[in-house]
Tab-separated table of C-alpha atoms in Angstrom:
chain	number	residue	atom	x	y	z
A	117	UNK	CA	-10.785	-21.935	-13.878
A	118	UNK	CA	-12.102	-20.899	-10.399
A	119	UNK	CA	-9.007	-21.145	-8.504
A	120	UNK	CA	-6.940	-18.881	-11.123
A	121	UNK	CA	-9.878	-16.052	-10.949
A	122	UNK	CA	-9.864	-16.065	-7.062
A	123	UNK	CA	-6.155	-16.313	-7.445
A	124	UNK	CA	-6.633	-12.804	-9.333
A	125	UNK	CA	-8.843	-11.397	-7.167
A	126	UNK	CA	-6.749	-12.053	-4.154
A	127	UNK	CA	-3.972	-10.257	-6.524
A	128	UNK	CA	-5.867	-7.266	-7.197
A	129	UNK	CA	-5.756	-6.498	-3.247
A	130	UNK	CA	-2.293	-5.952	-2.851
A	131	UNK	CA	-3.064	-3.716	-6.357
A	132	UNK	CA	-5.162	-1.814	-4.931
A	133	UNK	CA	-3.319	-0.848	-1.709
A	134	UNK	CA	-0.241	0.050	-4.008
A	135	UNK	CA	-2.793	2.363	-6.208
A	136	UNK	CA	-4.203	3.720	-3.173
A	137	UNK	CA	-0.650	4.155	-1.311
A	138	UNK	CA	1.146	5.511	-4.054
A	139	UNK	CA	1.418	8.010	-6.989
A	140	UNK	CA	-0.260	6.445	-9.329
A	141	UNK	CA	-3.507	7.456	-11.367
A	142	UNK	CA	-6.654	6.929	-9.396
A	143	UNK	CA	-8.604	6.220	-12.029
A	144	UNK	CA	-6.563	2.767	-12.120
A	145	UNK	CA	-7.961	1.828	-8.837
A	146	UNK	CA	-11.373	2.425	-11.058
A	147	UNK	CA	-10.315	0.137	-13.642
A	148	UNK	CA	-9.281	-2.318	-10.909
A	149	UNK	CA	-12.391	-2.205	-9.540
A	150	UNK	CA	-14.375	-3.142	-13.156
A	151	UNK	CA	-12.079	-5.945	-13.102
A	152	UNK	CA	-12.637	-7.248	-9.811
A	153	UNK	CA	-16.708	-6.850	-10.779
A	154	UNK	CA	-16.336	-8.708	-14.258
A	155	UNK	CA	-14.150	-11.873	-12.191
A	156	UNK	CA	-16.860	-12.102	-9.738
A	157	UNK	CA	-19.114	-12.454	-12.228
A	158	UNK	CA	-17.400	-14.784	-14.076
A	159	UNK	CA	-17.951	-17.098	-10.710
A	160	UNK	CA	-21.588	-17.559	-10.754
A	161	UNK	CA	-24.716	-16.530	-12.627
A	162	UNK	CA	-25.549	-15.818	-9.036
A	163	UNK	CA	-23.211	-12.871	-7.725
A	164	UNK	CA	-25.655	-10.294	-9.601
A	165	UNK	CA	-29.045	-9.962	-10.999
A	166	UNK	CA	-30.003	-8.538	-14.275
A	167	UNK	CA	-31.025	-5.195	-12.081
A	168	UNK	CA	-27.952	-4.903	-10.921
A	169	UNK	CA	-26.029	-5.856	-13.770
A	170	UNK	CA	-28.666	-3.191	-15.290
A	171	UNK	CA	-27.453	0.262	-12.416
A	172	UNK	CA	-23.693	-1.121	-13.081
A	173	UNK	CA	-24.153	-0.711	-16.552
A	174	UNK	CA	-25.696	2.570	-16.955
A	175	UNK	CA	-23.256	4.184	-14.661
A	176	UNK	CA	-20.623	2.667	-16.510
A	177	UNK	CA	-22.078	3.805	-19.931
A	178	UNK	CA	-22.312	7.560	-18.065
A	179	UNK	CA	-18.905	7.995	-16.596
A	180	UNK	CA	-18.336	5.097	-13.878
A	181	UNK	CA	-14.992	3.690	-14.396
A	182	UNK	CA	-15.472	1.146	-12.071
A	183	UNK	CA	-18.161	-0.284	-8.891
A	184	UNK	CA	-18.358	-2.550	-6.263
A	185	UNK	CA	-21.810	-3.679	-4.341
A	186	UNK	CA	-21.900	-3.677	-1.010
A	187	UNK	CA	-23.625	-6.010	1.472
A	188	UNK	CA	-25.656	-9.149	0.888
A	189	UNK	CA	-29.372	-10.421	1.724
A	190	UNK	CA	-30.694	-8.910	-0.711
A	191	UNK	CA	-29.704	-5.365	0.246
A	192	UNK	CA	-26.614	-3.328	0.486
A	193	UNK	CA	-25.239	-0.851	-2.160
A	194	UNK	CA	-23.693	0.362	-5.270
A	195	UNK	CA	-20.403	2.248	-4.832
A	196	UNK	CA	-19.066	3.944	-8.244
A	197	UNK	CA	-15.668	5.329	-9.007
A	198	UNK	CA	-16.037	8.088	-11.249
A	199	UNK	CA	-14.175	11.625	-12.170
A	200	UNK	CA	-15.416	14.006	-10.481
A	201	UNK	CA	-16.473	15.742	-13.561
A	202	UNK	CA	-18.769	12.721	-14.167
A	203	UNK	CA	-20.676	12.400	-11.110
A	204	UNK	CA	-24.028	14.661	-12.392
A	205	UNK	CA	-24.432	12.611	-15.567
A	206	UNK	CA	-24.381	9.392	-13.137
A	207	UNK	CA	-26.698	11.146	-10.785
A	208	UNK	CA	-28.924	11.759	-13.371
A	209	UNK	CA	-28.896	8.371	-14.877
A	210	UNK	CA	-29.636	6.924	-11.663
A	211	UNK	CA	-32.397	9.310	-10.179
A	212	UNK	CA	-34.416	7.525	-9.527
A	213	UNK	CA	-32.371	5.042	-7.158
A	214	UNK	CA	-31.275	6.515	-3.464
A	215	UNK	CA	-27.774	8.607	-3.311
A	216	UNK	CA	-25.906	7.997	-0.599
A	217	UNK	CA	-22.738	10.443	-0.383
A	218	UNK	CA	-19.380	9.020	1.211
A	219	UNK	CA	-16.210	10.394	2.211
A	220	UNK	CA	-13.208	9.339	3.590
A	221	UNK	CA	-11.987	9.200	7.355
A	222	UNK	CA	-9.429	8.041	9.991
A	223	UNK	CA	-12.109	7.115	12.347
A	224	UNK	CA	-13.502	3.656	11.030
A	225	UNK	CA	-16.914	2.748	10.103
A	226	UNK	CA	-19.674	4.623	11.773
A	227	UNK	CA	-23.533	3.841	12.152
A	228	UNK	CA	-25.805	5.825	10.357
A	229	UNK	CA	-29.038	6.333	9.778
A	230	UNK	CA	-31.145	7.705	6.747
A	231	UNK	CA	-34.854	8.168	7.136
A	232	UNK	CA	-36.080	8.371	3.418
């Protein structure tokens, strides 16, 4: 059962790019991403905690069509795809968890630092 969900996963890459690449709907690189999260989870009891499981939910429940978490240790984040439109009722269902905006660019990652 394993091998056909990482299968998928590994799938859902060269899906993505095409979304990305191409003229398609955004929001199906959302739904891609709720797929990806619900096959990792399907894994291990231990890819998430109920806390998380708990932010992914609400912002689903207020707009998110899709999320990823980032990092590992322990720490990292929560990246949501959402419509635009969305994004205040998933601000204020999160409050009172740290925003962090992102944006797009040519230049790579960066190091940042937020003192908060």
């Amino acid at each position: 059962r394993n091998a056909r969900t990482l299968h998928r996963m590994h799938q859902m890459v060269d899906e993505g790019t095409s979304i990305l690449r191409g003229d398609n709907n955004l929001e199906e690189f959302g739904q891609l991403l709720h797929e990806g999260w619900m096959l990792k989870q399907s894994l291990s009891d231990k890819v998430s905690t109920p806390e998380i499981n708990q932010i992914y939910q609400t912002a689903r429940d207020h707009g998110a069509i899709g999320g990823k978490m980032i990092g590992a240790g322990g720490g990292g984040f929560m990246l949501f795809f959402l419509p635009p439109e969305r994004k205040a009722d998933v601000l204020k269902a999160l409050e009172h968890y740290l925003w962090v905006p992102i944006s797009f660019e040519n230049a790579g990652s960066t190091i940042i630092y937020n003192e908060s």
